Structure formats: C-alpha cells, structure tokens
Amino acid sequence: MTSKAKIVSIANQKGGVGKTTTAINLGAALAMRGKRVLLVDLDPQGNASTGLGISRETRGRSTYDLLLADAAAADIAMTTDVDNLWIIPATMDLSSADAELMSSTRRVMHLKNSLRSRSTPYDYVFIDCPPSLSLLTVNAFVASDTVIVPLQAEFFALEGLSQLLLTVREVRSSANPDLRVEGIVLTMFDRRNNLCLQVEDDARQNLGELVFHTKIPRNVRLSEAPSYAMPVLNYDPTSRGAIAYRSLAAELLQRNETSQVAHV
Ligand code: ADP
Ligand code: MG
C-alpha cells in the first residue's frame, strides 16, 4: 500500500476540449504500465463514468460522498474492465454540491480532506474536472499536486488558458502553495489545419516546456470508444489516438522521474 498518490487535476473551464477523453485514456495508459490509477469523476455530467461502462443504475456511492459525506476514496472506488484502473463515479446530486459547499466554512478543503487524510493504494489520482472554475474545480486544485490542461488548438484557446492559470495562482497563494502546472496538452490536433499550427506555435513560444511534446490528434476512434464503454487503448490499440495517449503517459512518467515540473 503506497501512502501518497500523486493527485492530478485535468482541467479547462471550456467544455468539449478533451478533459474526459484525456482523463480516461491517460489513466488507462498508466494503468496498463502497471500504475494503480484512480479516476475521480468530478463532472456532474458523469461522462468519465459512462465512458468506462459504469451505468447510472450501478453507481452507488459517488464523488458527492467523497466531497460531502467524508467517505474514504478506497471504500467507494469501483473497479473497471481495465486492470489497475478504478473510478469514483459522478451522480446527478453532484450538481448541487457547489451550493452545499458554499455554506461550509472550509468550502475549498473538502476534496483534499477526503483524498489526503487516509493512505490510499493508488499511484495516481486523476480528477476529471467540470467545465467551469467553480468551487468543484477549486476543490480539485486544492487537493492536487499538479494540473494538466487539455488545450484544443482553436481561436481564443490561449485567452481561456490565462484565466485558468490565474486560478491556479490564486489557489497557490492561498490554500495550496505546492500546486504546480504539470503541463498543457494540445488536443484534437489537425496538422493540416493552419490555425492548429499557429496555436501550437503561440503556446510553445509563450509557455515553452510547459507544453507536452505529445499532441493528441483528432481521431474518430477516440470519440467512438466511450460508446463501447472502454478506453481507446482497448477499443483500438493501434489507432493514432491510442498511440498518442500511450506516448503522453510515457512523457508524464519521464517528467515525473526527472521532476521537471515547471513553475508559472
Ligand atoms: P471535455 O471533457 O473537455 O468536455 P471530452 O473529452 O468529453 O471533452 O471531448 C468532447 C468530445 O470530443 C467528445 O465527444 C469526445 O469523444 C470527442 N473527442 C475528444 N478528444 C478527441 C480527439 N482527439 N479526436 C476526436 N474526438 C475527440
Ligand atoms: Mg468532460
């Protein structure tokens, strides 16, 4: 039993940029390399849960209980069809969690308290954040060691990113001084699209090593896999999407081993 998992938020306040796809497939890729991975579905829409085949009827205790009922992660985590990959599913009651947290004096500390207060058997915990910078996301940042930001290479992507980085800095100057940005990963990348190339150039120029070398291509297999309730790594292991997420996992492990975590 390891006592300290590395906790990573996958966040971007924009919806549809690849957060859930990254959480599922990066998580699965690390699990397939023998890491013990827990996915925490912090989006009331529950896409990560559905995408891993946890149907609404089978969801028992959920992220809501982790946040507001002091449940222990390892007690409520559900197994998935992928060895070494567990998930705490999201249920609809998570949508009222924001309002309930608001009335708590330690409102930003709830997730940290439940994820950090007990030793857990995981090497990595990935938190799939909702598409907002709400109290749920702030709870995720307070609980995390690092943040991974999926960035869809499109117009205005970098503007949204500055706001996100501002929130990271705010959390760092208050509840979690150790919070770092792990990296920014370009998603749905199409190298025949000039705008994609331009956003990549801008991102690498402004953010340097903070941008992962691995880019996730636009790949239809990635969008099909959730309807078969599996990560793309199982659905089509040789697809470009699967190759990219395996490469991202390798890059993350390499960064962690050389502890190249940048400061912004
Ligand atoms: P978010 O969690 O940020 O809202 P998702 O991961 O759910 O974003 O992705 C939004 C939609 O785009 C989903 O239908 C997903 O299957 C699809 N998608 C995500 N990444 C890719 C990709 N690289 N190529 C093709 N489709 C993708
Ligand atoms: Mg999502």
CSV table of C-alpha atoms and ligand atoms in Angstrom, one decimal:
chain,number,residue,atom,x,y,z
A,1,MET,CA,0.0,0.0,0.0
A,2,THR,CA,1.5,3.3,-1.1
A,3,SER,CA,0.7,6.2,1.2
A,4,LYS,CA,1.0,9.1,-1.1
A,5,ALA,CA,-0.7,9.1,-4.5
A,6,LYS,CA,0.2,11.8,-7.0
A,7,ILE,CA,-3.0,13.8,-7.5
A,8,VAL,CA,-3.5,15.5,-10.8
A,9,SER,CA,-6.5,17.7,-11.9
A,10,ILE,CA,-7.4,17.6,-15.5
A,11,ALA,CA,-9.0,21.0,-16.0
A,12,ASN,CA,-10.1,23.6,-18.5
A,13,GLN,CA,-13.2,25.7,-17.9
A,14,LYS,CA,-14.2,25.2,-21.6
A,15,GLY,CA,-16.3,22.2,-22.3
A,16,GLY,CA,-15.6,19.8,-25.1
A,17,VAL,CA,-11.8,20.3,-25.2
A,18,GLY,CA,-10.8,16.7,-24.3
A,19,LYS,CA,-10.7,16.7,-20.5
A,20,THR,CA,-12.7,13.5,-20.0
A,21,THR,CA,-11.0,11.8,-23.0
A,22,THR,CA,-7.6,12.6,-21.5
A,23,ALA,CA,-8.6,11.5,-18.0
A,24,ILE,CA,-9.8,8.1,-19.3
A,25,ASN,CA,-7.1,7.4,-21.7
A,26,LEU,CA,-4.1,8.8,-19.9
A,27,GLY,CA,-5.4,6.9,-16.8
A,28,ALA,CA,-5.8,3.7,-18.7
A,29,ALA,CA,-2.4,4.1,-20.4
A,30,LEU,CA,-0.7,4.4,-17.0
A,31,ALA,CA,-2.8,1.5,-15.6
A,32,MET,CA,-1.6,-0.6,-18.4
A,33,ARG,CA,2.0,0.2,-17.5
A,34,GLY,CA,1.3,-1.2,-14.0
A,35,LYS,CA,0.5,2.0,-12.2
A,36,ARG,CA,-2.5,1.9,-9.8
A,37,VAL,CA,-4.8,4.7,-11.0
A,38,LEU,CA,-7.9,6.2,-9.6
A,39,LEU,CA,-10.2,8.4,-11.7
A,40,VAL,CA,-12.4,10.8,-9.8
A,41,ASP,CA,-15.3,11.9,-11.9
A,42,LEU,CA,-15.9,15.5,-10.7
A,43,ASP,CA,-18.3,16.5,-13.5
A,44,PRO,CA,-22.0,16.1,-12.7
A,45,GLN,CA,-22.5,15.1,-16.3
A,46,GLY,CA,-20.6,11.9,-15.4
A,47,ASN,CA,-19.0,11.3,-18.8
A,48,ALA,CA,-15.9,9.6,-17.4
A,49,SER,CA,-18.1,7.2,-15.5
A,50,THR,CA,-20.3,6.4,-18.6
A,51,GLY,CA,-17.2,6.2,-20.8
A,52,LEU,CA,-15.8,3.5,-18.6
A,53,GLY,CA,-19.0,1.5,-18.6
A,54,ILE,CA,-20.4,2.5,-15.2
A,55,SER,CA,-24.1,2.8,-15.9
A,56,ARG,CA,-26.2,5.1,-13.8
A,57,GLU,CA,-28.0,2.3,-12.2
A,58,THR,CA,-24.8,0.7,-10.9
A,59,ARG,CA,-23.4,3.9,-9.4
A,60,GLY,CA,-23.5,3.5,-5.6
A,61,ARG,CA,-21.5,6.0,-3.6
A,62,SER,CA,-20.1,8.7,-5.7
A,63,THR,CA,-17.9,11.8,-5.8
A,64,TYR,CA,-20.7,13.6,-3.9
A,65,ASP,CA,-20.0,11.3,-0.9
A,66,LEU,CA,-16.3,12.0,-1.2
A,67,LEU,CA,-16.9,15.7,-1.1
A,68,LEU,CA,-19.8,16.0,1.4
A,69,ALA,CA,-20.1,12.7,3.3
A,70,ASP,CA,-16.5,12.2,4.3
A,71,ALA,CA,-16.3,8.9,2.5
A,72,ALA,CA,-12.9,7.2,2.0
A,73,ALA,CA,-11.8,7.0,-1.6
A,74,ALA,CA,-10.7,3.4,-1.5
A,75,ASP,CA,-14.0,2.4,0.1
A,76,ILE,CA,-16.2,3.8,-2.7
A,77,ALA,CA,-14.0,3.4,-5.7
A,78,MET,CA,-15.4,0.9,-8.3
A,79,THR,CA,-13.3,-1.4,-10.4
A,80,THR,CA,-13.4,-1.0,-14.2
A,81,ASP,CA,-12.7,-3.5,-17.0
A,82,VAL,CA,-9.1,-2.2,-17.1
A,83,ASP,CA,-6.8,-3.8,-14.6
A,84,ASN,CA,-5.3,-1.3,-12.1
A,85,LEU,CA,-7.9,1.4,-13.1
A,86,TRP,CA,-10.6,2.4,-10.6
A,87,ILE,CA,-13.2,5.1,-10.7
A,88,ILE,CA,-15.3,7.1,-8.3
A,89,PRO,CA,-18.4,7.8,-10.4
A,90,ALA,CA,-20.3,11.1,-10.5
A,91,THR,CA,-24.1,11.1,-9.9
A,92,MET,CA,-26.5,13.9,-10.6
A,93,ASP,CA,-26.5,15.0,-6.9
A,94,LEU,CA,-23.0,16.4,-7.6
A,95,SER,CA,-24.7,19.3,-9.4
A,96,SER,CA,-26.0,20.6,-6.0
A,97,ALA,CA,-22.6,20.1,-4.4
A,98,ASP,CA,-21.4,23.6,-5.3
A,99,ALA,CA,-24.3,25.2,-3.4
A,100,GLU,CA,-23.8,22.9,-0.4
A,101,LEU,CA,-20.0,23.6,-0.3
A,102,MET,CA,-20.8,27.3,-0.4
A,103,SER,CA,-22.3,27.1,3.1
A,104,SER,CA,-19.3,25.3,4.6
A,105,THR,CA,-16.6,27.4,6.3
A,106,ARG,CA,-13.9,25.1,4.9
A,107,ARG,CA,-15.5,25.0,1.5
A,108,VAL,CA,-12.4,24.6,-0.6
A,109,MET,CA,-10.9,21.9,1.6
A,110,HIS,CA,-13.4,19.1,1.3
A,111,LEU,CA,-11.9,17.1,-1.5
A,112,LYS,CA,-8.4,17.4,-0.1
A,113,ASN,CA,-9.6,16.3,3.3
A,114,SER,CA,-11.1,13.1,1.9
A,115,LEU,CA,-8.3,12.3,-0.6
A,116,ARG,CA,-5.4,13.2,1.6
A,117,SER,CA,-6.4,12.2,5.1
A,118,ARG,CA,-6.0,8.5,4.7
A,119,SER,CA,-3.4,6.4,2.9
A,120,THR,CA,-4.6,5.1,-0.4
A,121,PRO,CA,-3.5,2.2,-2.6
A,122,TYR,CA,-3.0,4.4,-5.7
A,123,ASP,CA,0.0,5.7,-7.5
A,124,TYR,CA,-2.0,8.3,-9.5
A,125,VAL,CA,-5.3,10.0,-8.9
A,126,PHE,CA,-6.8,11.9,-11.9
A,127,ILE,CA,-9.6,14.3,-11.2
A,128,ASP,CA,-11.8,14.9,-14.3
A,129,CYS,CA,-13.0,18.5,-13.6
A,130,PRO,CA,-16.2,20.1,-14.8
A,131,PRO,CA,-16.1,22.8,-17.5
A,132,SER,CA,-16.0,25.7,-15.1
A,133,LEU,CA,-13.8,27.3,-12.5
A,134,SER,CA,-16.4,26.7,-9.8
A,135,LEU,CA,-16.0,25.5,-6.2
A,136,LEU,CA,-15.7,21.9,-7.5
A,137,THR,CA,-12.7,22.8,-9.7
A,138,VAL,CA,-11.2,24.8,-6.8
A,139,ASN,CA,-11.6,21.8,-4.5
A,140,ALA,CA,-9.8,19.8,-7.1
A,141,PHE,CA,-6.9,22.3,-7.3
A,142,VAL,CA,-6.6,22.4,-3.5
A,143,ALA,CA,-6.4,18.6,-3.4
A,144,SER,CA,-3.9,18.3,-6.3
A,145,ASP,CA,-0.2,18.2,-6.7
A,146,THR,CA,-0.4,19.3,-10.3
A,147,VAL,CA,-2.8,20.3,-13.1
A,148,ILE,CA,-2.9,19.0,-16.7
A,149,VAL,CA,-4.7,21.3,-19.1
A,150,PRO,CA,-6.0,19.9,-22.3
A,151,LEU,CA,-6.0,22.7,-24.9
A,152,GLN,CA,-7.9,22.5,-28.1
A,153,ALA,CA,-6.0,24.3,-30.7
A,154,GLU,CA,-8.5,26.9,-31.8
A,155,PHE,CA,-9.1,30.6,-31.7
A,156,PHE,CA,-9.3,32.1,-28.2
A,157,ALA,CA,-7.8,28.9,-26.6
A,158,LEU,CA,-4.9,30.9,-25.1
A,159,GLU,CA,-7.2,33.6,-23.6
A,160,GLY,CA,-9.1,30.9,-21.7
A,161,LEU,CA,-5.8,29.5,-20.6
A,162,SER,CA,-4.6,32.7,-19.0
A,163,GLN,CA,-7.8,32.7,-16.8
A,164,LEU,CA,-7.2,29.2,-15.8
A,165,LEU,CA,-3.6,29.9,-14.9
A,166,LEU,CA,-4.8,32.8,-12.8
A,167,THR,CA,-7.0,30.5,-10.8
A,168,VAL,CA,-4.0,28.2,-10.3
A,169,ARG,CA,-2.0,31.1,-9.0
A,170,GLU,CA,-4.8,32.2,-6.7
A,171,VAL,CA,-5.1,28.7,-5.2
A,172,ARG,CA,-1.3,28.6,-4.8
A,173,SER,CA,-1.3,31.8,-2.9
A,174,SER,CA,-4.0,30.6,-0.6
A,175,ALA,CA,-4.9,27.1,0.1
A,176,ASN,CA,-2.3,25.1,-1.8
A,177,PRO,CA,1.2,26.7,-2.1
A,178,ASP,CA,2.6,23.5,-3.6
A,179,LEU,CA,0.2,23.4,-6.6
A,180,ARG,CA,2.1,23.2,-10.0
A,181,VAL,CA,1.0,23.0,-13.6
A,182,GLU,CA,2.2,19.6,-14.9
A,183,GLY,CA,1.6,20.5,-18.5
A,184,ILE,CA,-0.6,21.6,-21.3
A,185,VAL,CA,-1.6,19.0,-23.8
A,186,LEU,CA,-2.8,20.0,-27.3
A,187,THR,CA,-5.9,18.0,-28.2
A,188,MET,CA,-7.9,17.3,-31.3
A,189,PHE,CA,-4.9,18.4,-33.2
A,190,ASP,CA,-5.1,18.5,-37.0
A,191,ARG,CA,-1.7,19.2,-38.6
A,192,ARG,CA,-3.3,20.1,-41.9
A,193,ASN,CA,-5.1,23.0,-40.2
A,194,ASN,CA,-3.1,26.2,-40.2
A,195,LEU,CA,-4.9,27.6,-37.1
A,196,CYS,CA,-3.9,24.5,-35.2
A,197,LEU,CA,-0.2,25.0,-36.2
A,198,GLN,CA,-0.5,28.7,-35.2
A,199,VAL,CA,-1.9,27.9,-31.8
A,200,GLU,CA,0.8,25.4,-31.2
A,201,ASP,CA,3.5,27.9,-32.2
A,202,ASP,CA,2.0,30.5,-29.8
A,203,ALA,CA,1.6,28.0,-27.0
A,204,ARG,CA,5.2,26.7,-27.3
A,205,GLN,CA,6.6,30.2,-27.6
A,206,ASN,CA,4.8,31.6,-24.6
A,207,LEU,CA,4.8,28.5,-22.4
A,208,GLY,CA,7.8,26.6,-23.5
A,209,GLU,CA,8.4,23.3,-21.8
A,210,LEU,CA,5.1,23.5,-20.1
A,211,VAL,CA,3.5,22.2,-23.3
A,212,PHE,CA,3.8,18.5,-23.7
A,213,HIS,CA,5.7,17.3,-26.7
A,214,THR,CA,3.0,14.8,-27.4
A,215,LYS,CA,0.0,16.2,-29.2
A,216,ILE,CA,-3.3,14.3,-29.3
A,217,PRO,CA,-4.6,14.1,-32.9
A,218,ARG,CA,-8.2,14.4,-33.9
A,219,ASN,CA,-9.1,10.8,-34.3
A,220,VAL,CA,-12.5,9.3,-34.7
A,221,ARG,CA,-11.6,6.2,-32.7
A,222,LEU,CA,-11.2,8.4,-29.6
A,223,SER,CA,-14.8,9.7,-30.0
A,224,GLU,CA,-16.2,6.2,-30.7
A,225,ALA,CA,-14.6,4.4,-27.7
A,226,PRO,CA,-16.8,5.8,-24.9
A,227,SER,CA,-20.0,4.4,-26.6
A,228,TYR,CA,-18.3,1.0,-26.3
A,229,ALA,CA,-17.6,1.7,-22.7
A,230,MET,CA,-13.9,1.4,-23.0
A,231,PRO,CA,-10.7,3.4,-23.3
A,232,VAL,CA,-9.4,3.7,-26.9
A,233,LEU,CA,-6.4,1.7,-25.7
A,234,ASN,CA,-8.8,-1.3,-25.6
A,235,TYR,CA,-11.2,-0.3,-28.3
A,236,ASP,CA,-8.5,0.2,-30.9
A,237,PRO,CA,-5.0,-0.2,-29.5
A,238,THR,CA,-3.3,0.6,-32.8
A,239,SER,CA,-5.3,3.8,-33.6
A,240,ARG,CA,-3.5,7.1,-33.7
A,241,GLY,CA,-5.4,8.2,-30.6
A,242,ALA,CA,-4.3,5.2,-28.6
A,243,ILE,CA,-0.7,5.7,-29.7
A,244,ALA,CA,-0.8,9.4,-28.7
A,245,TYR,CA,-2.2,8.7,-25.2
A,246,ARG,CA,0.4,6.0,-24.6
A,247,SER,CA,3.1,8.5,-25.6
A,248,LEU,CA,1.6,11.1,-23.3
A,249,ALA,CA,1.7,8.6,-20.4
A,250,ALA,CA,5.4,7.9,-21.2
A,251,GLU,CA,6.1,11.6,-21.3
A,252,LEU,CA,4.4,12.2,-18.0
A,253,LEU,CA,6.3,9.4,-16.3
A,254,GLN,CA,9.5,10.6,-17.7
A,255,ARG,CA,8.8,14.2,-16.4
A,256,ASN,CA,7.9,12.8,-13.0
A,257,GLU,CA,11.0,10.8,-12.8
A,258,THR,CA,13.2,13.8,-13.7
A,259,SER,CA,10.8,16.0,-11.7
A,260,GLN,CA,10.6,18.6,-14.5
A,261,VAL,CA,7.5,20.4,-13.2
A,262,ALA,CA,7.5,23.9,-14.4
A,263,HIS,CA,6.5,27.0,-12.4
A,264,VAL,CA,4.2,29.6,-13.9
B,1,ADP,P1,-14.5,17.7,-22.1
B,1,ADP,O1,-14.4,16.6,-21.0
B,1,ADP,O2,-13.4,18.7,-22.0
B,1,ADP,O3,-15.8,18.3,-22.2
B,1,ADP,P2,-14.4,15.4,-24.0
B,1,ADP,O4,-13.2,14.7,-23.6
B,1,ADP,O5,-15.7,14.9,-23.5
B,1,ADP,O6,-14.2,17.0,-23.5
B,1,ADP,O7,-14.5,15.6,-25.5
B,1,ADP,C1,-15.5,16.3,-26.2
B,1,ADP,C2,-16.0,15.4,-27.4
B,1,ADP,O8,-14.9,15.3,-28.3
B,1,ADP,C3,-16.3,14.0,-27.0
B,1,ADP,O9,-17.4,13.6,-27.9
B,1,ADP,C4,-15.1,13.2,-27.4
B,1,ADP,O10,-15.3,11.9,-27.7
B,1,ADP,C5,-14.5,14.0,-28.5
B,1,ADP,N1,-13.0,14.0,-28.6
B,1,ADP,C6,-12.2,14.3,-27.6
B,1,ADP,N2,-10.9,14.2,-28.0
B,1,ADP,C7,-10.9,13.9,-29.3
B,1,ADP,C8,-9.9,13.7,-30.3
B,1,ADP,N3,-8.6,13.8,-30.0
B,1,ADP,N4,-10.3,13.3,-31.5
B,1,ADP,C9,-11.7,13.2,-31.8
B,1,ADP,N5,-12.6,13.4,-30.9
B,1,ADP,C10,-12.3,13.7,-29.7
B,2,MG,MG,-15.8,16.1,-19.5
